[in-house]
Amino acid sequence: MTKFPPLVIPDTLAAGPGPGNTDPRVLAAFNNSGIADHMHPDVVRGMQESKVMLRELFGTKNTYTYGIAGTGWSGLDSLHSAIQPGDKVVAFNNGTFSGIDCHTIRMKASMPDDFAADPMHPKPANVAVIEVAHGTSVTGQMVDEALAGSGAMWAAMTHWETGSGRINDIQGFSDACVKHGVMGLVDSVSSLGIEDFNTDDYPGVVGWASCPQKGVLALPLTYAPVTFTDAYINVVAKRGCANFVNHPILNARHWSIVDGEDVATAGYHQTHSCYAVASFHEALRIILEYGRSKKAADYAFHESVLTEAVTAMGCKVTSNMTSLVVLNLPEALAGREKELVQDCRAAGFGIWPTLSEPVQIRIGILNQLSEDAISDIVGRFADAMKDKGAGDIDKNAILAQVKLRFNNVK
Ligand SMILES: *Cc1c(COP(=O)(O)O)cnc(C)c1O
């Protein structure tokens, strides 16, 4: 028999695009949950209350607002499952994650011949992928031009592209979808719980999917929030979809949503973990207590302090997300990004490189909204750059400027 010692996973500073450091209250909720089963009234009530809180977080009146068990891709699998083989889709790719969304969409929209030609990466002619350069945002004009005369049924875009740290134009996307009669599908994995927005303000978008471990900060594998408008649900109700577990309508039964209505009792769909329900519920309570708009403003402020600090170290920031800074090292250190990231990670400072070309460094601030946390990140990054030979960095002056920025808002 193979015998391993007990697994010990170190506590690191999660300072990347996600997952973010889990709030102790979320972990306590996980630990303190009993082992009631997935039809126990308190577990079901936890799901019903979470559904109500999710509607507030998304800013929507959509009845079909709930969580898909798993990670971001689980929710996106549900979102994209309304796409059937042969459907015409226009999808925008400006980084790692929208690239995977486009991959998923090509699979959903493929006919058997498309799979036969390339089983893992089918390229059906009915899916047009608009390639937008890394580090560039998708603009409303790009969407308008791509949708004009396309005859597409669906358009797909990532709200915040975490690969390159770019915010795409959601207003322009929604407007273009309305103008051209196309149904918009949006990956909001990196924006929900960080940006202050109401999905109901974007009528061109019929479905949104997010994830547990970024803005929502409920890592202990919980739920990917999703919300679907009636227009989306009607398509699935009429045409069906080839998905049981993440089926947009069937999955909702366990969240007490049946025939477009909230109902009093849940219907079994899959086993839900009492631990997941308790921790997800607590994470939503924390965000709503903090306040969506205050959280968005706090992310913007803390990101601006971090950006100013790394700029003072000679780095060039190319992102505009408020939870993540994507940067190029100064000329003298160019090409050493991966090495620097590896050293930081080995020391428990969990920053990331980009996962697709070009190689850049990503530093995230999920759940790091305090002067101590930002100073710690800035200090560790300055040390890492100095170790690599960036001798001219004045770490003390940079930390003093961080302190000044926080003093100015006290
Ligand atoms: C992180 C991320 C995903 C994937 O989420 P997982 O939780 O890893 O499944 C998808 N899209 C975007 C925009 C992301 O940032």
Coordinates of C-alpha atoms and ligand atoms in Angstrom, one line a residue:
M1 CA 0.0 0.0 0.0
T2 CA 1.3 3.5 -0.8
K3 CA 1.3 5.6 2.3
F4 CA 1.6 9.3 2.4
P5 CA 1.9 11.7 5.3
P6 CA -1.0 14.0 6.0
L7 CA -1.2 16.8 3.5
V8 CA -0.2 20.2 4.8
I9 CA -0.9 23.1 2.6
P10 CA 1.0 26.3 3.6
D11 CA -0.7 29.6 4.2
T12 CA 0.4 31.9 1.5
L13 CA -0.5 35.5 0.7
A14 CA -2.9 35.1 -2.3
A15 CA -2.0 38.2 -4.3
G16 CA -2.9 37.0 -7.7
P17 CA -6.0 37.2 -10.0
G18 CA -7.8 34.6 -7.8
P19 CA -8.5 32.8 -5.6
G20 CA -8.5 35.5 -3.0
N21 CA -7.8 34.9 0.7
T22 CA -10.9 33.4 2.3
D23 CA -12.4 35.5 5.1
P24 CA -12.1 33.6 8.5
R25 CA -15.9 34.0 8.9
V26 CA -16.4 32.0 5.7
L27 CA -14.1 29.2 6.9
A28 CA -15.8 29.3 10.4
A29 CA -19.2 28.9 8.7
F30 CA -17.8 25.9 6.8
N31 CA -16.4 24.3 10.0
N32 CA -19.4 25.0 12.1
S33 CA -21.9 23.5 9.8
G34 CA -23.4 20.2 10.9
I35 CA -23.8 17.4 8.4
A36 CA -27.5 17.9 7.6
D37 CA -28.3 16.5 4.2
H38 CA -29.2 18.4 1.1
M39 CA -32.9 18.3 1.7
H40 CA -32.8 19.4 5.3
P41 CA -34.9 22.5 5.9
D42 CA -32.0 24.6 7.1
V43 CA -29.8 23.7 4.2
V44 CA -32.7 24.5 1.8
R45 CA -33.4 27.8 3.6
G46 CA -29.7 28.6 3.3
M47 CA -30.0 28.2 -0.5
Q48 CA -33.2 30.2 -0.7
E49 CA -31.6 33.0 1.3
S50 CA -28.5 32.9 -0.8
K51 CA -30.6 33.2 -4.0
V52 CA -32.2 36.4 -2.6
M53 CA -28.8 37.8 -1.7
L54 CA -27.4 36.9 -5.1
R55 CA -30.2 38.9 -6.8
E56 CA -29.0 41.9 -4.8
L57 CA -25.4 41.3 -5.6
F58 CA -26.1 41.0 -9.3
G59 CA -28.6 43.9 -9.2
T60 CA -31.4 41.9 -10.9
K61 CA -35.0 40.9 -10.6
N62 CA -34.3 37.7 -12.6
T63 CA -36.0 34.8 -10.9
Y64 CA -33.4 32.5 -12.4
T65 CA -30.6 33.7 -10.2
Y66 CA -28.7 31.1 -8.1
G67 CA -25.5 29.2 -7.9
I68 CA -24.0 26.4 -10.0
A69 CA -21.9 24.0 -7.8
G70 CA -18.2 24.3 -8.7
T71 CA -15.9 27.0 -10.1
G72 CA -16.2 29.7 -12.7
W73 CA -16.2 27.3 -15.6
S74 CA -19.1 25.4 -14.0
G75 CA -21.2 28.5 -14.1
L76 CA -20.0 29.3 -17.6
D77 CA -20.8 25.8 -18.8
S78 CA -24.4 26.4 -17.6
L79 CA -24.5 29.8 -19.3
H80 CA -23.1 28.6 -22.6
S81 CA -25.3 25.5 -22.7
A82 CA -28.1 27.4 -24.3
I83 CA -26.0 27.4 -27.4
Q84 CA -26.9 24.5 -29.7
P85 CA -24.9 22.9 -32.5
G86 CA -25.2 25.1 -35.6
D87 CA -26.1 28.3 -33.7
K88 CA -24.5 31.5 -35.0
V89 CA -22.3 33.1 -32.4
V90 CA -20.0 36.1 -32.4
A91 CA -17.5 35.9 -29.5
F92 CA -14.7 38.3 -28.4
N93 CA -11.2 37.2 -27.3
N94 CA -8.9 39.6 -25.6
G95 CA -7.0 37.2 -23.2
T96 CA -6.7 33.9 -21.5
F97 CA -10.2 33.6 -20.1
S98 CA -12.2 35.0 -23.0
G99 CA -10.0 32.6 -25.1
I100 CA -11.4 29.7 -23.0
D101 CA -14.9 31.0 -23.3
C102 CA -14.5 31.1 -27.1
H103 CA -13.2 27.5 -26.9
T104 CA -16.2 26.4 -24.9
I105 CA -18.6 28.2 -27.3
R106 CA -17.0 26.6 -30.3
M107 CA -17.6 23.2 -28.7
K108 CA -21.2 24.0 -27.9
A109 CA -21.9 25.2 -31.4
S110 CA -20.1 22.4 -33.2
M111 CA -21.8 19.8 -35.4
P112 CA -20.4 16.2 -35.5
D113 CA -18.4 17.0 -38.6
D114 CA -16.7 19.9 -36.8
F115 CA -15.7 17.6 -34.0
A116 CA -14.5 14.9 -36.4
A117 CA -12.2 17.5 -38.1
D118 CA -10.7 18.6 -34.8
P119 CA -12.0 16.8 -31.7
M120 CA -10.4 19.0 -29.0
H121 CA -10.5 22.3 -30.7
P122 CA -13.4 22.3 -33.2
K123 CA -13.7 25.4 -35.3
P124 CA -17.3 25.6 -36.6
A125 CA -17.8 28.2 -39.3
N126 CA -20.9 29.4 -37.5
V127 CA -18.8 30.8 -34.6
A128 CA -16.9 34.0 -35.4
V129 CA -14.2 34.8 -32.9
I130 CA -13.1 38.4 -33.0
E131 CA -9.4 38.6 -31.9
V132 CA -8.6 41.7 -29.8
A133 CA -5.0 42.3 -28.9
H134 CA -3.8 41.3 -25.4
G135 CA -3.8 44.4 -23.2
T136 CA -6.6 46.1 -25.2
S137 CA -10.3 46.4 -24.1
V138 CA -13.2 45.2 -26.3
T139 CA -15.1 48.5 -27.2
G140 CA -18.7 49.0 -28.1
Q141 CA -17.7 50.0 -31.6
M142 CA -15.9 46.7 -32.1
V143 CA -19.0 44.8 -31.0
D144 CA -21.3 47.0 -33.1
E145 CA -19.2 46.4 -36.2
A146 CA -18.9 42.6 -35.6
L147 CA -22.6 42.1 -35.0
A148 CA -23.8 44.3 -37.9
G149 CA -25.2 42.0 -40.6
S150 CA -23.8 38.9 -38.8
G151 CA -27.2 37.2 -38.4
A152 CA -25.9 35.9 -35.1
M153 CA -28.2 34.5 -32.4
W154 CA -25.7 35.0 -29.6
A155 CA -22.8 37.3 -28.8
A156 CA -20.3 36.5 -26.0
M157 CA -17.9 38.7 -24.1
T158 CA -15.9 38.7 -20.9
H159 CA -16.8 41.6 -18.6
W160 CA -13.4 41.9 -17.0
E161 CA -10.6 39.9 -18.8
T162 CA -8.4 38.6 -15.9
G163 CA -5.7 37.4 -18.3
S164 CA -4.7 40.9 -19.3
G165 CA -6.5 42.8 -16.6
R166 CA -8.7 44.7 -19.0
I167 CA -12.3 46.0 -18.5
N168 CA -14.4 45.5 -21.6
D169 CA -17.2 47.9 -22.6
I170 CA -20.3 46.3 -21.1
Q171 CA -22.6 49.2 -22.0
G172 CA -21.4 49.2 -25.6
F173 CA -21.8 45.4 -25.7
S174 CA -25.4 45.5 -24.4
D175 CA -26.3 48.4 -26.7
A176 CA -25.0 46.6 -29.8
C177 CA -26.8 43.4 -28.8
V178 CA -30.1 45.4 -28.5
K179 CA -29.5 47.2 -31.8
H180 CA -28.8 44.0 -33.8
G181 CA -31.3 41.7 -32.1
V182 CA -28.6 39.4 -30.7
M183 CA -28.7 37.8 -27.2
G184 CA -25.6 38.6 -25.1
L185 CA -23.8 36.2 -22.8
V186 CA -21.3 37.6 -20.4
D187 CA -18.5 36.0 -18.3
S188 CA -18.6 38.2 -15.1
V189 CA -16.3 35.9 -13.2
S190 CA -13.9 38.7 -12.3
S191 CA -16.3 41.6 -11.9
L192 CA -19.1 40.4 -9.6
G193 CA -18.4 41.5 -6.0
I194 CA -15.8 44.0 -7.1
E195 CA -17.5 46.4 -9.5
D196 CA -20.7 48.1 -8.5
F197 CA -23.2 47.3 -11.4
N198 CA -26.7 46.1 -11.9
T199 CA -27.1 43.4 -14.6
D200 CA -30.7 44.7 -15.1
D201 CA -29.2 47.9 -16.5
Y202 CA -27.9 45.9 -19.5
P203 CA -30.9 44.6 -21.4
G204 CA -28.9 43.3 -24.3
V205 CA -27.3 40.7 -22.0
V206 CA -29.5 37.7 -21.3
G207 CA -27.2 35.6 -19.1
W208 CA -24.3 36.2 -16.7
A209 CA -22.0 33.7 -15.0
S210 CA -19.5 34.4 -12.2
C211 CA -17.4 32.3 -9.8
P212 CA -17.0 31.7 -6.1
Q213 CA -13.4 32.6 -5.4
K214 CA -12.8 36.0 -6.8
G215 CA -15.0 39.0 -5.8
V216 CA -17.4 36.7 -3.9
L217 CA -14.6 35.2 -1.8
A218 CA -16.1 31.9 -1.0
L219 CA -13.4 29.5 -2.0
P220 CA -14.3 26.4 0.1
L221 CA -15.6 25.0 -3.1
T222 CA -19.0 26.6 -3.2
Y223 CA -21.1 28.1 -6.0
A224 CA -20.6 30.0 -9.3
P225 CA -23.4 32.6 -9.3
V226 CA -25.5 32.8 -12.4
T227 CA -28.4 34.9 -13.5
F228 CA -30.6 34.4 -16.6
T229 CA -33.3 36.7 -18.0
D230 CA -36.7 35.4 -19.1
A231 CA -35.6 35.7 -22.7
Y232 CA -32.7 33.3 -22.0
I233 CA -34.9 30.9 -20.0
N234 CA -37.5 30.9 -22.8
V235 CA -35.0 29.8 -25.3
V236 CA -33.9 26.9 -23.1
A237 CA -37.5 26.0 -22.2
K238 CA -38.4 25.9 -25.9
R239 CA -35.3 24.2 -27.4
G240 CA -33.9 22.2 -24.5
C241 CA -30.2 21.8 -23.9
A242 CA -27.7 19.0 -23.8
N243 CA -26.7 19.3 -20.2
F244 CA -28.2 17.7 -17.1
V245 CA -26.1 18.8 -14.1
N246 CA -25.6 22.5 -15.1
H247 CA -29.0 22.8 -16.9
P248 CA -30.1 26.4 -16.4
I249 CA -33.7 25.4 -15.7
L250 CA -33.4 22.0 -14.0
N251 CA -30.5 23.0 -11.7
A252 CA -32.7 25.9 -10.4
R253 CA -35.2 23.4 -8.9
H254 CA -32.9 22.7 -5.9
W255 CA -32.8 26.5 -5.3
S256 CA -36.7 26.4 -5.1
I257 CA -37.2 27.9 -8.6
V258 CA -39.8 26.1 -10.7
D259 CA -41.7 27.3 -13.8
G260 CA -40.3 30.8 -13.4
E261 CA -41.5 31.2 -9.8
D262 CA -39.9 31.0 -6.4
V263 CA -41.5 28.1 -4.6
A264 CA -41.6 27.1 -1.0
T265 CA -39.8 23.7 -1.3
A266 CA -36.7 22.5 -3.1
G267 CA -36.7 19.7 -5.6
Y268 CA -33.7 17.3 -5.6
H269 CA -31.3 18.0 -8.5
Q270 CA -27.9 17.0 -7.1
T271 CA -26.3 16.6 -3.6
H272 CA -25.5 20.0 -2.1
S273 CA -23.0 20.2 0.6
C274 CA -24.1 21.8 3.9
Y275 CA -20.6 23.1 4.3
A276 CA -20.7 24.8 0.9
V277 CA -24.1 26.3 1.5
A278 CA -23.1 27.6 4.9
S279 CA -19.9 29.2 3.7
F280 CA -21.4 30.6 0.5
H281 CA -24.3 32.2 2.6
E282 CA -21.7 33.8 4.9
A283 CA -19.7 35.1 2.0
L284 CA -22.7 36.8 0.6
R285 CA -23.7 38.2 4.0
I286 CA -20.2 39.7 4.3
I287 CA -20.3 41.4 0.9
L288 CA -23.8 42.9 1.3
E289 CA -22.9 44.1 4.8
Y290 CA -19.8 45.8 3.5
G291 CA -21.9 47.3 0.7
R292 CA -21.4 46.9 -3.0
S293 CA -20.6 50.5 -3.8
K294 CA -18.2 50.9 -0.8
K295 CA -16.5 47.7 -1.9
A296 CA -16.1 49.0 -5.5
A297 CA -14.7 52.3 -4.3
D298 CA -12.3 50.6 -1.9
Y299 CA -11.0 48.3 -4.6
A300 CA -10.4 51.3 -6.9
F301 CA -8.5 53.2 -4.2
H302 CA -6.3 50.3 -3.1
E303 CA -5.5 49.4 -6.7
S304 CA -4.5 53.0 -7.4
V305 CA -2.1 53.0 -4.5
L306 CA -0.5 49.7 -5.7
T307 CA -0.3 51.0 -9.3
E308 CA 1.4 54.2 -8.1
A309 CA 3.9 52.1 -6.1
V310 CA 4.9 49.7 -8.8
T311 CA 5.1 52.6 -11.3
A312 CA 7.5 54.3 -8.9
M313 CA 9.6 51.0 -9.1
G314 CA 9.9 51.5 -12.9
C315 CA 7.2 49.0 -13.9
K316 CA 4.6 49.8 -16.6
V317 CA 1.0 48.9 -15.8
T318 CA -1.1 47.9 -18.7
S319 CA -4.3 46.9 -16.9
N320 CA -7.4 48.9 -15.8
M321 CA -9.2 46.4 -13.5
T322 CA -9.5 47.5 -9.9
S323 CA -8.7 44.1 -8.3
L324 CA -5.6 43.3 -10.4
V325 CA -2.5 45.1 -11.6
V326 CA -0.9 43.6 -14.8
L327 CA 2.6 45.1 -15.5
N328 CA 5.8 44.9 -17.5
L329 CA 9.1 45.0 -15.6
P330 CA 11.5 47.8 -16.3
E331 CA 13.7 47.4 -19.4
A332 CA 16.7 46.1 -17.3
L333 CA 14.7 43.2 -16.0
A334 CA 12.6 42.4 -19.1
G335 CA 12.5 38.7 -19.8
R336 CA 12.9 37.8 -16.1
E337 CA 9.2 37.9 -15.2
K338 CA 8.7 34.2 -14.7
E339 CA 11.8 33.9 -12.6
L340 CA 10.8 36.8 -10.4
V341 CA 7.3 35.3 -10.0
Q342 CA 8.7 31.9 -9.1
D343 CA 10.9 33.4 -6.4
C344 CA 8.0 35.3 -4.9
R345 CA 5.8 32.2 -5.0
A346 CA 8.5 30.1 -3.4
A347 CA 8.5 32.6 -0.5
G348 CA 4.7 32.4 0.0
F349 CA 3.9 35.6 -1.9
G350 CA 1.4 34.2 -4.4
I351 CA 1.6 36.6 -7.5
W352 CA 1.1 35.2 -11.0
P353 CA 2.5 35.6 -14.5
T354 CA 0.1 35.9 -17.4
L355 CA -1.0 32.5 -18.7
S356 CA -0.9 33.4 -22.3
E357 CA 1.5 35.6 -24.3
P358 CA 3.0 38.1 -23.8
V359 CA 4.6 37.3 -20.4
Q360 CA 3.6 39.9 -17.8
I361 CA 3.3 40.0 -14.0
R362 CA -0.1 40.0 -12.3
I363 CA -0.6 41.2 -8.7
G364 CA -4.1 41.0 -7.3
I365 CA -5.6 42.5 -4.2
L366 CA -8.7 40.3 -3.6
N367 CA -9.7 40.7 0.1
Q368 CA -6.5 42.8 0.6
L369 CA -8.3 46.1 1.3
S370 CA -6.2 47.5 4.0
E371 CA -3.1 49.7 4.4
D372 CA -1.2 46.8 6.0
A373 CA -2.1 44.4 3.2
I374 CA -1.1 46.9 0.4
S375 CA 2.1 47.9 2.2
D376 CA 3.0 44.2 2.6
I377 CA 2.4 43.5 -1.1
V378 CA 4.4 46.6 -2.1
G379 CA 7.3 45.8 0.3
R380 CA 7.5 42.2 -0.9
F381 CA 7.4 43.1 -4.5
A382 CA 10.1 45.8 -4.0
D383 CA 12.3 43.2 -2.3
A384 CA 11.8 40.7 -5.1
M385 CA 12.8 43.3 -7.7
K386 CA 15.9 44.4 -5.7
D387 CA 16.9 40.7 -5.4
K388 CA 16.8 40.6 -9.2
G389 CA 19.2 43.5 -9.4
A390 CA 16.9 46.6 -9.5
G391 CA 19.2 48.4 -7.1
D392 CA 17.8 51.8 -7.7
I393 CA 14.5 51.2 -6.0
D394 CA 13.9 53.3 -3.0
K395 CA 11.7 51.0 -1.0
N396 CA 11.4 53.3 2.0
A397 CA 10.3 56.3 -0.1
I398 CA 7.8 54.1 -1.9
L399 CA 6.3 52.8 1.3
A400 CA 6.2 56.3 2.7
Q401 CA 4.2 57.4 -0.3
V402 CA 1.8 54.4 0.3
K403 CA 1.4 55.6 3.9
L404 CA 0.7 59.2 2.8
R405 CA -2.0 58.0 0.4
F406 CA -3.8 56.2 3.3
N407 CA -3.3 59.1 5.7
N408 CA -4.9 61.4 3.2
V409 CA -8.1 59.5 3.3
K410 CA -8.3 58.9 7.0
Ligands
LIG1 C1 -11.0 32.9 -13.2 C2 -11.8 33.1 -14.4 C3 -12.4 32.1 -15.0 C4 -12.3 30.6 -14.6 O1 -12.8 30.4 -13.3 P1 -12.4 29.1 -12.5 O2 -13.0 29.4 -11.1 O3 -11.0 28.8 -12.5 O4 -13.2 28.0 -13.1 C5 -13.2 32.4 -16.1 N1 -13.3 33.6 -16.6 C6 -12.7 34.7 -16.0 C7 -12.9 36.0 -16.6 C8 -11.9 34.5 -14.9 O5 -11.3 35.5 -14.3

